[in-house]
Amino acid sequence: MMEPRIIPRAEHPISRGYIDPDALKVLYRLHRAGYKAYLVGGSVRDLLTGRTPKDFDIGTDARPQDVRRLFRNCRVIGRRFRLAHVLFDGGKIVEVSTFRRRPDPEDVEPGQAGDADLLIRSDNTFGTPAEDAVRRDFTINGLFYDIATFAVIDWVGGVEDLEQRLVRTIGDAEIRFREDPVRMMRACEFAARLQFEMTPAVRAAIAENRREIRKSAAPRVTEELLDPLRRGWGAPTYRLWSETGLLHEIFPELDLELRGPGAGSGLFWKMLAETDRRRGGGERLSDAIILGVVFLPLLFRAIRTRSGGQVDAQKLLLLLEDVVNPPSARLSLPNAAIHDLKQGLFTMGRLAELRPGDPAARRLVTKGYFPVAVSLLSLYAAASGRYHEAAATWEDLLKRGGGRTPRPGEDLRAAIPFPEALIPHEVHPGPHEIGFPDEPQAAAASPRRRRRRGRGRPGQAA
Ligand code: ATP
Ligand code: MG
C-alpha cells in the first residue's frame, strides 16, 4: 500500500484544546499502554473545517477486550461489529473501535456472493490503520489525528478534498454504493450540510444505483431521514435527495408532492428552512414536530384532492390515517412520534381558529400533543405569513406552561373542523413533472442550477 500523507502539527489547525477532555483521556491511556490511538472519522473532518464535532470517535489497534482491560468504566457492545464504549459522567460515551478492513468476499454469507450483489452483511474483520481508512465511506471521513505525534494522517486524499470542498467516495463510487446504499443518502447529506459538491462520479453513481436503497434496512434509512431534520440541515439535504432521485425511491409520496407544481411544495421548503433556522438557534423540536412538517404537504394534498378542500373532523382523522400510516409502516417510523404527529396535525387546524379563552380550547392545552400542534402552526405561520397572531397567542400560552407529557389514544372526534383557509391552493394544477438526472427530461427541470444559485444560503430558495 502507498504511504500516507502526513500533515504535521504546525500545518493543520487541530489543537488539543478543541478535543473533548474525556476523549483525550482515552487517547492518552491507549497511547501510554503502547497502542496506536487516533481520533477518526467525522471529528477530524469537523475540526479541520472549524466545526464542532458531534462526537469524538477513537480508532486503535487494541482489541475490544484489551480496551476493556484498560478502562474500568467500559463495556464491549455489538455482535457483528464489536466495539468498546468508555463511559463518563453525565452519560457521555466515547466510542473506541479497533481498526477494521473491508470484508473479504469469503466473509459474505454463502449463496449471497456474486457480482450482482455486493451488499456487505458482516463487517468485523480487524485490519491495519490504512485498511481502516479505506473501508470508510468518503475521503473527508477517512482522516486520522494521531495523539502520539499530533499529526493528521491521510491515506485517502481527504485533506485535498476538504480544501476542494468535495464529497468523493473512497474507491469506486458504484461499488461503494452497492456495498451499502445508505452511503448515497450520506453523500447528499454531507454535501448539503458542509455546502460541498459531490464529485461527478458520485452523482452519476447515485443516478445509476438509487434504486439499490430499497435493499437497505428500514431503520437505517429512517435514521438518515430524521438525522438532518433533527440537526438543522433538513432543507438542503431533502432538496438534494429529491434532485438525485433518492427521495423518490425512499418516500415517493413526499417526493411526488415536492416535484409537483402545487403550492404545497413551496410551503414545505419554507417550513423546512424555518425548522432548520430554529434548530440552528438551539430550539428543541421533537421528532413528532419535524415529521409533522414532512407529512403536512401530503395531508394538504389529500384534503385538496380527496375532499375538494373541505373536511370535517371525522374525515380529517381518516385522511390522516391514510396519509401517515403507509409510509410510517414502510419506513418503520417511531410509533410514539407518529401518534403525536397525527394528533398534532389534527389539532393544528383547530388552533388556527380557536383562542385560548374559548371553552373548546381549555381541554386542548392539557394534551401531550398540544406543543406539537403549536410548533406546527408556528412553523406554518412563519413559512406562509398567515395565522401569525394565532400562532403567537398559543406559543405564548405554551411558554407560560400550557403543555404536559403525552397520553396516547385520546379521542378527538368532538373537535371542530380543519379550517379550509389553512390549505394552500394549487398554483398550477396539472400533472407532476418528474425528471431525474439520468433521464432526458431532467434538463428542463434543471434542479442543479437552482441549487447553485441558492448556495450561499442553503434551504432558503423555495
Ligand atoms: P456526524 O457528524 O454525522 O457524526 P460522522 O462522519 O462522524 O458524522 P458517523 O455516522 O458518526 O458520521 O460515522 C463515523 C465514521 O464512520 C464516518 O466518518 C465514516 O468514516 C465511517 N462510516 C459511517 N458510516 C459509514 C458507512 N455507511 N460506510 C463506510 N463508512 C462509514
Ligand atoms: Mg459521528
Tab-separated table of C-alpha atoms and ligand atoms in Angstrom:
chain	number	residue	atom	x	y	z
A	1	MET	CA	0.000	0.000	0.000
A	2	MET	CA	1.030	3.605	-0.624
A	3	GLU	CA	2.437	5.828	2.072
A	4	PRO	CA	0.020	8.222	3.723
A	5	ARG	CA	0.296	11.960	3.548
A	6	ILE	CA	1.329	13.221	6.991
A	7	ILE	CA	0.313	16.753	7.917
A	8	PRO	CA	2.426	17.778	10.931
A	9	ARG	CA	1.009	19.728	13.865
A	10	ALA	CA	2.351	23.039	12.590
A	11	GLU	CA	0.480	22.685	9.314
A	12	HIS	CA	-3.064	21.954	10.481
A	13	PRO	CA	-5.444	23.712	12.859
A	14	ILE	CA	-6.361	20.835	15.195
A	15	SER	CA	-5.380	21.711	18.744
A	16	ARG	CA	-5.914	19.504	21.775
A	17	GLY	CA	-7.880	22.362	23.256
A	18	TYR	CA	-10.718	21.587	20.821
A	19	ILE	CA	-10.858	17.897	21.670
A	20	ASP	CA	-13.267	16.668	24.300
A	21	PRO	CA	-11.268	16.157	27.564
A	22	ASP	CA	-12.672	12.657	28.116
A	23	ALA	CA	-11.813	11.623	24.570
A	24	LEU	CA	-8.302	12.971	25.207
A	25	LYS	CA	-8.036	10.844	28.356
A	26	VAL	CA	-8.938	7.739	26.354
A	27	LEU	CA	-6.470	8.618	23.595
A	28	TYR	CA	-3.644	9.150	26.099
A	29	ARG	CA	-4.299	5.992	28.085
A	30	LEU	CA	-4.306	3.857	24.932
A	31	HIS	CA	-1.128	5.587	23.788
A	32	ARG	CA	0.658	5.076	27.129
A	33	ALA	CA	-0.304	1.406	27.066
A	34	GLY	CA	1.597	1.096	23.783
A	35	TYR	CA	-1.317	1.115	21.357
A	36	LYS	CA	-1.971	3.337	18.393
A	37	ALA	CA	-4.623	5.882	19.297
A	38	TYR	CA	-6.235	8.071	16.657
A	39	LEU	CA	-9.153	10.412	16.513
A	40	VAL	CA	-11.092	9.159	13.472
A	41	GLY	CA	-13.995	9.946	11.194
A	42	GLY	CA	-16.264	12.950	11.471
A	43	SER	CA	-14.446	14.622	14.355
A	44	VAL	CA	-11.243	15.087	12.345
A	45	ARG	CA	-13.223	16.422	9.374
A	46	ASP	CA	-15.137	18.836	11.574
A	47	LEU	CA	-12.079	20.059	13.496
A	48	LEU	CA	-10.169	20.643	10.259
A	49	THR	CA	-13.023	22.777	8.926
A	50	GLY	CA	-13.573	24.715	12.138
A	51	ARG	CA	-16.809	22.973	13.120
A	52	THR	CA	-17.777	21.486	16.466
A	53	PRO	CA	-17.834	17.682	16.227
A	54	LYS	CA	-20.916	15.831	17.438
A	55	ASP	CA	-18.803	13.097	18.937
A	56	PHE	CA	-15.143	12.090	19.150
A	57	ASP	CA	-14.661	8.542	17.897
A	58	ILE	CA	-11.378	6.786	18.501
A	59	GLY	CA	-9.585	4.187	16.395
A	60	THR	CA	-6.927	1.896	17.825
A	61	ASP	CA	-5.043	-1.332	17.230
A	62	ALA	CA	-6.096	-2.515	20.691
A	63	ARG	CA	-8.774	-5.238	20.528
A	64	PRO	CA	-12.107	-4.584	22.262
A	65	GLN	CA	-11.112	-6.862	25.150
A	66	ASP	CA	-7.789	-5.000	25.531
A	67	VAL	CA	-9.696	-1.738	25.689
A	68	ARG	CA	-11.940	-3.132	28.379
A	69	ARG	CA	-8.955	-4.115	30.488
A	70	LEU	CA	-7.609	-0.561	30.282
A	71	PHE	CA	-10.808	1.179	31.370
A	72	ARG	CA	-12.867	0.310	34.402
A	73	ASN	CA	-15.857	2.230	33.018
A	74	CYS	CA	-16.006	0.316	29.760
A	75	ARG	CA	-18.334	-2.119	28.058
A	76	VAL	CA	-17.972	-4.041	24.844
A	77	ILE	CA	-21.033	-3.841	22.646
A	78	GLY	CA	-22.255	-5.123	19.286
A	79	ARG	CA	-22.403	-8.616	17.900
A	80	ARG	CA	-21.249	-8.290	14.320
A	81	PHE	CA	-19.253	-5.170	14.801
A	82	ARG	CA	-17.815	-5.251	18.316
A	83	LEU	CA	-16.565	-2.016	19.754
A	84	ALA	CA	-15.829	-0.575	23.185
A	85	HIS	CA	-17.803	2.172	24.874
A	86	VAL	CA	-15.957	4.077	27.569
A	87	LEU	CA	-18.484	5.722	29.872
A	88	PHE	CA	-18.050	9.058	31.606
A	89	ASP	CA	-20.040	11.257	33.955
A	90	GLY	CA	-23.296	12.617	32.676
A	91	GLY	CA	-23.862	9.607	30.408
A	92	LYS	CA	-21.164	10.645	27.962
A	93	ILE	CA	-19.805	7.806	25.834
A	94	VAL	CA	-16.505	7.717	23.980
A	95	GLU	CA	-16.572	5.079	21.268
A	96	VAL	CA	-13.366	3.104	20.698
A	97	SER	CA	-13.187	0.838	17.641
A	98	THR	CA	-10.415	-1.477	16.623
A	99	PHE	CA	-9.071	-0.796	13.112
A	100	ARG	CA	-11.012	-2.880	10.611
A	101	ARG	CA	-10.776	-3.670	6.941
A	102	ARG	CA	-13.372	-4.280	4.251
A	103	PRO	CA	-14.585	-7.845	4.458
A	104	ASP	CA	-13.164	-10.429	2.033
A	105	PRO	CA	-15.563	-11.949	-0.475
A	106	GLU	CA	-15.455	-15.194	1.536
A	107	ASP	CA	-16.845	-13.300	4.525
A	108	VAL	CA	-20.037	-12.733	2.586
A	109	GLU	CA	-22.724	-15.173	3.575
A	110	PRO	CA	-22.868	-18.299	1.369
A	111	GLY	CA	-25.252	-18.121	-1.538
A	112	GLN	CA	-25.318	-14.343	-1.447
A	113	ALA	CA	-21.986	-13.531	-3.043
A	114	GLY	CA	-21.653	-12.656	-6.712
A	115	ASP	CA	-21.035	-9.705	-8.989
A	116	ALA	CA	-24.597	-8.528	-8.826
A	117	ASP	CA	-24.728	-8.435	-5.063
A	118	LEU	CA	-22.007	-6.551	-3.249
A	119	LEU	CA	-24.098	-5.769	-0.210
A	120	ILE	CA	-21.960	-6.002	2.914
A	121	ARG	CA	-23.555	-8.055	5.639
A	122	SER	CA	-20.723	-8.739	8.060
A	123	ASP	CA	-18.187	-6.124	8.980
A	124	ASN	CA	-15.909	-7.291	11.754
A	125	THR	CA	-12.502	-8.144	10.332
A	126	PHE	CA	-9.673	-6.370	12.127
A	127	GLY	CA	-7.140	-4.564	9.995
A	128	THR	CA	-4.331	-2.013	9.770
A	129	PRO	CA	-4.809	1.752	10.009
A	130	ALA	CA	-4.507	2.002	6.230
A	131	GLU	CA	-7.186	-0.643	5.754
A	132	ASP	CA	-9.356	1.108	8.287
A	133	ALA	CA	-9.034	4.377	6.368
A	134	VAL	CA	-10.043	2.887	3.022
A	135	ARG	CA	-13.059	0.973	4.321
A	136	ARG	CA	-14.665	4.304	5.282
A	137	ASP	CA	-17.220	5.950	3.039
A	138	PHE	CA	-15.874	9.323	1.869
A	139	THR	CA	-12.368	10.738	1.682
A	140	ILE	CA	-13.326	13.591	4.014
A	141	ASN	CA	-14.374	10.959	6.591
A	142	GLY	CA	-11.181	8.887	6.269
A	143	LEU	CA	-8.732	11.136	8.117
A	144	PHE	CA	-6.885	10.295	11.342
A	145	TYR	CA	-5.443	12.521	14.059
A	146	ASP	CA	-2.597	10.733	15.840
A	147	ILE	CA	-2.240	11.510	19.545
A	148	ALA	CA	1.386	10.279	19.503
A	149	THR	CA	2.558	12.972	17.066
A	150	PHE	CA	-0.397	15.407	16.865
A	151	ALA	CA	-0.198	14.907	13.086
A	152	VAL	CA	-3.083	14.302	10.694
A	153	ILE	CA	-2.617	11.073	8.733
A	154	ASP	CA	-4.273	10.995	5.314
A	155	TRP	CA	-4.400	7.674	3.434
A	156	VAL	CA	-7.233	8.680	1.135
A	157	GLY	CA	-6.738	12.228	-0.174
A	158	GLY	CA	-9.216	13.611	2.327
A	159	VAL	CA	-7.278	16.778	3.118
A	160	GLU	CA	-7.235	17.810	-0.504
A	161	ASP	CA	-10.952	17.099	-0.902
A	162	LEU	CA	-11.680	19.167	2.198
A	163	GLU	CA	-9.780	22.018	0.562
A	164	GLN	CA	-11.624	21.488	-2.718
A	165	ARG	CA	-14.937	21.093	-0.859
A	166	LEU	CA	-15.727	17.766	-2.489
A	167	VAL	CA	-17.666	14.705	-1.379
A	168	ARG	CA	-15.846	11.812	-3.035
A	169	THR	CA	-16.140	8.124	-2.230
A	170	ILE	CA	-13.047	6.230	-1.226
A	171	GLY	CA	-12.622	3.935	-4.212
A	172	ASP	CA	-15.138	3.317	-6.955
A	173	ALA	CA	-18.423	5.075	-6.232
A	174	GLU	CA	-20.579	2.425	-7.919
A	175	ILE	CA	-19.062	-0.358	-5.849
A	176	ARG	CA	-19.127	1.550	-2.595
A	177	PHE	CA	-22.798	2.476	-3.076
A	178	ARG	CA	-23.793	-1.045	-3.971
A	179	GLU	CA	-21.968	-2.371	-0.913
A	180	ASP	CA	-24.013	-0.051	1.261
A	181	PRO	CA	-26.706	2.025	-0.459
A	182	VAL	CA	-27.202	4.230	2.619
A	183	ARG	CA	-23.918	5.849	1.584
A	184	MET	CA	-25.843	7.549	-1.247
A	185	MET	CA	-28.020	9.294	1.312
A	186	ARG	CA	-24.940	10.198	3.321
A	187	ALA	CA	-23.210	11.658	0.261
A	188	CYS	CA	-26.087	14.097	-0.201
A	189	GLU	CA	-26.247	14.843	3.500
A	190	PHE	CA	-22.558	15.730	3.739
A	191	ALA	CA	-22.762	17.849	0.588
A	192	ALA	CA	-25.782	19.683	1.997
A	193	ARG	CA	-24.518	20.285	5.492
A	194	LEU	CA	-20.966	21.254	4.547
A	195	GLN	CA	-22.021	23.064	1.381
A	196	PHE	CA	-19.666	20.838	-0.596
A	197	GLU	CA	-20.217	19.445	-4.093
A	198	MET	CA	-20.500	15.755	-4.814
A	199	THR	CA	-17.977	14.690	-7.441
A	200	PRO	CA	-19.446	13.900	-10.881
A	201	ALA	CA	-18.664	10.228	-10.247
A	202	VAL	CA	-20.692	10.289	-7.053
A	203	ARG	CA	-23.615	11.992	-8.798
A	204	ALA	CA	-23.510	9.529	-11.673
A	205	ALA	CA	-23.285	6.535	-9.343
A	206	ILE	CA	-26.314	7.728	-7.378
A	207	ALA	CA	-28.291	8.227	-10.589
A	208	GLU	CA	-27.334	4.721	-11.643
A	209	ASN	CA	-27.879	2.959	-8.304
A	210	ARG	CA	-30.532	4.912	-6.484
A	211	ARG	CA	-32.962	2.004	-6.574
A	212	GLU	CA	-30.499	-0.036	-4.507
A	213	ILE	CA	-31.543	1.998	-1.464
A	214	ARG	CA	-34.546	-0.310	-1.219
A	215	LYS	CA	-32.180	-3.101	-0.151
A	216	SER	CA	-31.096	-1.211	2.949
A	217	ALA	CA	-32.646	-1.939	6.315
A	218	ALA	CA	-35.573	0.399	7.044
A	219	PRO	CA	-34.301	1.564	10.459
A	220	ARG	CA	-31.007	2.739	8.952
A	221	VAL	CA	-32.773	4.608	6.163
A	222	THR	CA	-35.140	6.142	8.693
A	223	GLU	CA	-32.257	7.295	10.879
A	224	GLU	CA	-30.752	9.024	7.856
A	225	LEU	CA	-34.132	10.590	7.032
A	226	LEU	CA	-34.529	12.027	10.523
A	227	ASP	CA	-30.938	12.991	11.290
A	228	PRO	CA	-30.650	16.100	9.067
A	229	LEU	CA	-34.040	17.348	10.278
A	230	ARG	CA	-33.009	16.913	13.880
A	231	ARG	CA	-29.696	18.648	13.331
A	232	GLY	CA	-30.762	21.668	11.343
A	233	TRP	CA	-29.868	20.941	7.733
A	234	GLY	CA	-33.079	19.275	6.584
A	235	ALA	CA	-33.924	21.662	3.747
A	236	PRO	CA	-30.689	21.389	1.718
A	237	THR	CA	-30.490	17.645	2.377
A	238	TYR	CA	-34.055	16.868	1.302
A	239	ARG	CA	-33.518	19.057	-1.735
A	240	LEU	CA	-30.507	17.009	-2.799
A	241	TRP	CA	-32.274	13.730	-2.061
A	242	SER	CA	-35.134	14.886	-4.234
A	243	GLU	CA	-32.871	16.175	-7.030
A	244	THR	CA	-30.876	12.961	-7.185
A	245	GLY	CA	-33.979	10.779	-7.285
A	246	LEU	CA	-33.184	9.105	-3.965
A	247	LEU	CA	-36.228	10.526	-2.243
A	248	HIS	CA	-38.378	9.107	-4.996
A	249	GLU	CA	-37.167	5.627	-4.024
A	250	ILE	CA	-37.411	6.161	-0.279
A	251	PHE	CA	-40.509	8.270	0.150
A	252	PRO	CA	-42.302	8.525	-3.210
A	253	GLU	CA	-45.434	10.078	-1.696
A	254	LEU	CA	-43.437	13.041	-0.443
A	255	ASP	CA	-41.222	13.288	-3.489
A	256	LEU	CA	-44.154	13.394	-5.887
A	257	GLU	CA	-45.645	16.233	-3.926
A	258	LEU	CA	-42.353	18.146	-3.816
A	259	ARG	CA	-41.723	17.749	-7.518
A	260	GLY	CA	-45.217	18.792	-8.406
A	261	PRO	CA	-46.110	22.373	-9.227
A	262	GLY	CA	-48.507	22.608	-6.288
A	263	ALA	CA	-48.290	25.314	-3.670
A	264	GLY	CA	-47.730	22.650	-1.050
A	265	SER	CA	-44.165	22.100	-2.146
A	266	GLY	CA	-43.186	25.775	-1.840
A	267	LEU	CA	-44.648	25.808	1.632
A	268	PHE	CA	-42.781	22.623	2.511
A	269	TRP	CA	-39.382	24.075	1.629
A	270	LYS	CA	-40.130	27.216	3.572
A	271	MET	CA	-41.264	25.223	6.585
A	272	LEU	CA	-38.146	23.077	6.387
A	273	ALA	CA	-35.932	26.141	6.148
A	274	GLU	CA	-37.696	27.602	9.166
A	275	THR	CA	-37.269	24.303	11.041
A	276	ASP	CA	-33.549	24.414	10.241
A	277	ARG	CA	-33.299	28.012	11.335
A	278	ARG	CA	-34.860	27.195	14.694
A	279	ARG	CA	-32.687	24.138	15.212
A	280	GLY	CA	-29.657	26.243	14.334
A	281	GLY	CA	-30.728	28.651	17.036
A	282	GLY	CA	-30.806	25.818	19.564
A	283	GLU	CA	-34.591	25.343	19.755
A	284	ARG	CA	-35.681	21.826	20.671
A	285	LEU	CA	-38.006	20.226	18.137
A	286	SER	CA	-39.342	16.737	18.762
A	287	ASP	CA	-39.467	14.014	16.120
A	288	ALA	CA	-43.244	14.449	16.044
A	289	ILE	CA	-42.783	18.079	15.017
A	290	ILE	CA	-40.200	17.504	12.320
A	291	LEU	CA	-42.203	14.581	10.953
A	292	GLY	CA	-45.279	16.771	11.056
A	293	VAL	CA	-43.525	19.185	8.715
A	294	VAL	CA	-42.756	16.300	6.363
A	295	PHE	CA	-46.306	14.964	6.353
A	296	LEU	CA	-48.102	18.295	6.085
A	297	PRO	CA	-47.784	18.603	2.275
A	298	LEU	CA	-49.204	15.105	1.944
A	299	LEU	CA	-52.106	15.937	4.191
A	300	PHE	CA	-52.857	19.159	2.310
A	301	ARG	CA	-52.781	17.255	-0.927
A	302	ALA	CA	-55.162	14.624	0.369
A	303	ILE	CA	-57.563	17.282	1.633
A	304	ARG	CA	-57.459	19.116	-1.689
A	305	THR	CA	-57.824	16.164	-3.967
A	306	ARG	CA	-59.973	13.817	-1.946
A	307	SER	CA	-62.427	16.143	-0.318
A	308	GLY	CA	-62.329	19.206	-2.505
A	309	GLY	CA	-60.723	21.259	0.229
A	310	GLN	CA	-63.406	20.611	2.818
A	311	VAL	CA	-63.065	18.241	5.726
A	312	ASP	CA	-64.883	17.680	8.947
A	313	ALA	CA	-63.131	16.196	11.951
A	314	GLN	CA	-64.147	12.638	11.148
A	315	LYS	CA	-62.929	12.859	7.569
A	316	LEU	CA	-59.695	14.531	8.638
A	317	LEU	CA	-58.921	11.713	11.034
A	318	LEU	CA	-59.470	9.203	8.239
A	319	LEU	CA	-57.297	11.160	5.821
A	320	LEU	CA	-54.563	11.363	8.441
A	321	GLU	CA	-54.575	7.593	8.828
A	322	ASP	CA	-54.446	7.159	5.044
A	323	VAL	CA	-51.658	9.648	4.577
A	324	VAL	CA	-49.465	8.817	7.547
A	325	ASN	CA	-49.813	5.071	8.054
A	326	PRO	CA	-48.422	3.551	4.833
A	327	PRO	CA	-45.098	5.461	4.801
A	328	SER	CA	-44.771	5.073	8.570
A	329	ALA	CA	-45.129	1.320	8.360
A	330	ARG	CA	-42.804	1.037	5.384
A	331	LEU	CA	-40.121	3.206	6.959
A	332	SER	CA	-40.810	1.907	10.495
A	333	LEU	CA	-41.016	5.431	11.829
A	334	PRO	CA	-41.057	5.656	15.636
A	335	ASN	CA	-44.578	4.869	16.913
A	336	ALA	CA	-44.751	7.422	19.691
A	337	ALA	CA	-43.729	10.190	17.311
A	338	ILE	CA	-46.316	9.031	14.761
A	339	HIS	CA	-49.085	9.160	17.319
A	340	ASP	CA	-48.157	12.676	18.404
A	341	LEU	CA	-47.671	13.908	14.864
A	342	LYS	CA	-51.135	12.755	13.807
A	343	GLN	CA	-52.732	14.398	16.795
A	344	GLY	CA	-50.535	17.442	16.294
A	345	LEU	CA	-51.510	17.850	12.637
A	346	PHE	CA	-55.137	17.376	13.533
A	347	THR	CA	-55.029	19.905	16.339
A	348	MET	CA	-53.003	22.444	14.399
A	349	GLY	CA	-56.114	23.214	12.379
A	350	ARG	CA	-58.163	23.805	15.496
A	351	LEU	CA	-55.597	26.175	16.948
A	352	ALA	CA	-55.807	28.317	13.828
A	353	GLU	CA	-59.423	29.138	14.612
A	354	LEU	CA	-59.665	28.878	18.401
A	355	ARG	CA	-58.359	31.311	21.001
A	356	PRO	CA	-57.120	30.341	24.452
A	357	GLY	CA	-60.243	31.760	26.098
A	358	ASP	CA	-62.632	29.514	24.118
A	359	PRO	CA	-64.235	26.717	26.135
A	360	ALA	CA	-63.208	24.183	23.462
A	361	ALA	CA	-59.581	25.225	23.935
A	362	ARG	CA	-59.469	24.513	27.625
A	363	ARG	CA	-59.095	20.763	27.338
A	364	LEU	CA	-56.790	21.031	24.375
A	365	VAL	CA	-53.962	22.774	26.176
A	366	THR	CA	-53.604	19.867	28.588
A	367	LYS	CA	-52.894	17.359	25.822
A	368	GLY	CA	-49.469	15.906	25.256
A	369	TYR	CA	-49.586	16.754	21.594
A	370	PHE	CA	-50.551	20.368	22.251
A	371	PRO	CA	-46.920	21.587	21.975
A	372	VAL	CA	-46.583	19.651	18.702
A	373	ALA	CA	-49.653	21.388	17.299
A	374	VAL	CA	-48.420	24.806	18.438
A	375	SER	CA	-44.983	24.299	16.886
A	376	LEU	CA	-46.521	23.119	13.618
A	377	LEU	CA	-48.841	26.106	13.464
A	378	SER	CA	-45.950	28.401	14.309
A	379	LEU	CA	-43.739	26.895	11.593
A	380	TYR	CA	-46.653	27.135	9.190
A	381	ALA	CA	-47.212	30.773	10.093
A	382	ALA	CA	-43.534	31.649	9.672
A	383	ALA	CA	-43.449	29.923	6.278
A	384	SER	CA	-46.771	31.125	4.880
A	385	GLY	CA	-47.045	34.546	6.503
A	386	ARG	CA	-50.545	33.614	7.708
A	387	TYR	CA	-52.029	32.874	11.140
A	388	HIS	CA	-49.181	34.718	12.825
A	389	GLU	CA	-51.396	36.074	15.514
A	390	ALA	CA	-52.957	32.732	16.362
A	391	ALA	CA	-49.550	31.055	16.449
A	392	ALA	CA	-48.105	33.767	18.678
A	393	THR	CA	-51.022	33.533	21.101
A	394	TRP	CA	-50.625	29.790	21.526
A	395	GLU	CA	-46.856	29.947	21.756
A	396	ASP	CA	-47.210	32.482	24.482
A	397	LEU	CA	-49.591	30.209	26.345
A	398	LEU	CA	-47.183	27.304	25.919
A	399	LYS	CA	-44.296	29.344	27.315
A	400	ARG	CA	-46.379	30.100	30.352
A	401	GLY	CA	-46.652	26.368	30.978
A	402	GLY	CA	-49.648	25.184	28.967
A	403	GLY	CA	-48.397	21.739	27.896
A	404	ARG	CA	-47.877	18.380	29.586
A	405	THR	CA	-46.481	14.944	28.772
A	406	PRO	CA	-48.199	12.766	26.107
A	407	ARG	CA	-51.158	10.492	26.750
A	408	PRO	CA	-51.711	8.061	23.890
A	409	GLY	CA	-55.074	7.240	22.411
A	410	GLU	CA	-57.033	10.375	23.243
A	411	ASP	CA	-60.358	10.862	21.490
A	412	LEU	CA	-60.538	13.756	19.106
A	413	ARG	CA	-63.919	13.223	17.494
A	414	ALA	CA	-65.538	16.091	19.336
A	415	ALA	CA	-63.188	18.507	17.633
A	416	ILE	CA	-64.140	21.261	15.227
A	417	PRO	CA	-63.253	21.031	11.513
A	418	PHE	CA	-59.938	21.803	9.924
A	419	PRO	CA	-60.210	25.343	8.574
A	420	GLU	CA	-60.304	25.438	4.811
A	421	ALA	CA	-58.241	28.612	4.772
A	422	LEU	CA	-55.217	26.729	6.071
A	423	ILE	CA	-54.905	24.635	2.954
A	424	PRO	CA	-52.782	26.249	0.260
A	425	HIS	CA	-54.342	26.417	-3.171
A	426	GLU	CA	-52.581	24.781	-6.013
A	427	VAL	CA	-50.910	27.393	-8.195
A	428	HIS	CA	-50.814	25.476	-11.454
A	429	PRO	CA	-52.882	22.350	-11.136
A	430	GLY	CA	-51.645	19.753	-13.568
A	431	PRO	CA	-49.660	16.576	-13.894
A	432	HIS	CA	-46.466	16.260	-11.921
A	433	GLU	CA	-43.240	16.777	-13.778
A	434	ILE	CA	-40.892	14.026	-12.893
A	435	GLY	CA	-37.382	14.024	-14.185
A	436	PHE	CA	-34.226	12.556	-12.810
A	437	PRO	CA	-30.629	13.427	-13.572
A	438	ASP	CA	-30.045	10.419	-15.799
A	439	GLU	CA	-33.203	10.899	-17.798
A	440	PRO	CA	-33.545	13.246	-20.791
A	441	GLN	CA	-36.381	15.410	-19.450
A	442	ALA	CA	-34.222	16.350	-16.470
A	443	ALA	CA	-32.530	19.089	-18.481
A	444	ALA	CA	-35.669	21.178	-18.478
A	445	ALA	CA	-36.203	21.000	-14.728
A	446	SER	CA	-32.504	21.726	-14.100
A	447	PRO	CA	-32.504	21.263	-10.353
A	448	ARG	CA	-28.735	21.662	-10.073
A	449	ARG	CA	-28.733	25.174	-11.412
A	450	ARG	CA	-31.366	26.173	-8.950
A	451	ARG	CA	-29.311	24.803	-6.121
A	452	ARG	CA	-26.155	26.603	-7.138
A	453	ARG	CA	-27.860	29.928	-7.181
A	454	GLY	CA	-29.099	29.380	-3.660
A	455	ARG	CA	-25.813	28.016	-2.431
A	456	GLY	CA	-24.873	30.800	-0.091
A	457	ARG	CA	-27.993	30.204	1.950
A	458	PRO	CA	-28.935	26.548	1.668
A	459	GLY	CA	-32.560	25.809	2.122
A	460	GLN	CA	-33.679	29.372	1.581
A	461	ALA	CA	-34.624	29.021	-2.047
A	462	ALA	CA	-38.194	27.886	-2.329
B	1	ATP	P1	-21.574	13.011	12.162
B	1	ATP	O1	-21.104	14.373	12.457
B	1	ATP	O2	-22.904	12.996	11.481
B	1	ATP	O3	-21.497	12.075	13.320
B	1	ATP	P2	-19.632	11.245	11.048
B	1	ATP	O4	-18.711	11.366	9.869
B	1	ATP	O5	-18.968	11.111	12.380
B	1	ATP	O6	-20.608	12.490	11.020
B	1	ATP	P3	-20.938	8.801	11.648
B	1	ATP	O7	-22.204	8.250	11.116
B	1	ATP	O8	-20.862	9.150	13.089
B	1	ATP	O9	-20.586	10.059	10.757
B	1	ATP	O10	-19.810	7.752	11.281
B	1	ATP	C1	-18.491	7.864	11.782
B	1	ATP	C2	-17.497	7.459	10.703
B	1	ATP	O11	-17.680	6.102	10.339
B	1	ATP	C3	-17.600	8.236	9.404
B	1	ATP	O12	-16.878	9.438	9.463
B	1	ATP	C4	-17.028	7.263	8.391
B	1	ATP	O13	-15.631	7.288	8.425
B	1	ATP	C5	-17.496	5.925	8.937
B	1	ATP	N1	-18.765	5.491	8.368
B	1	ATP	C6	-20.003	5.785	8.819
B	1	ATP	N2	-20.943	5.213	8.067
B	1	ATP	C7	-20.299	4.540	7.099
B	1	ATP	C8	-20.726	3.724	6.014
B	1	ATP	N3	-22.016	3.531	5.761
B	1	ATP	N4	-19.758	3.169	5.228
B	1	ATP	C9	-18.452	3.370	5.483
B	1	ATP	N5	-18.002	4.110	6.488
B	1	ATP	C10	-18.901	4.698	7.288
B	2	MG	MG	-20.051	10.800	14.237
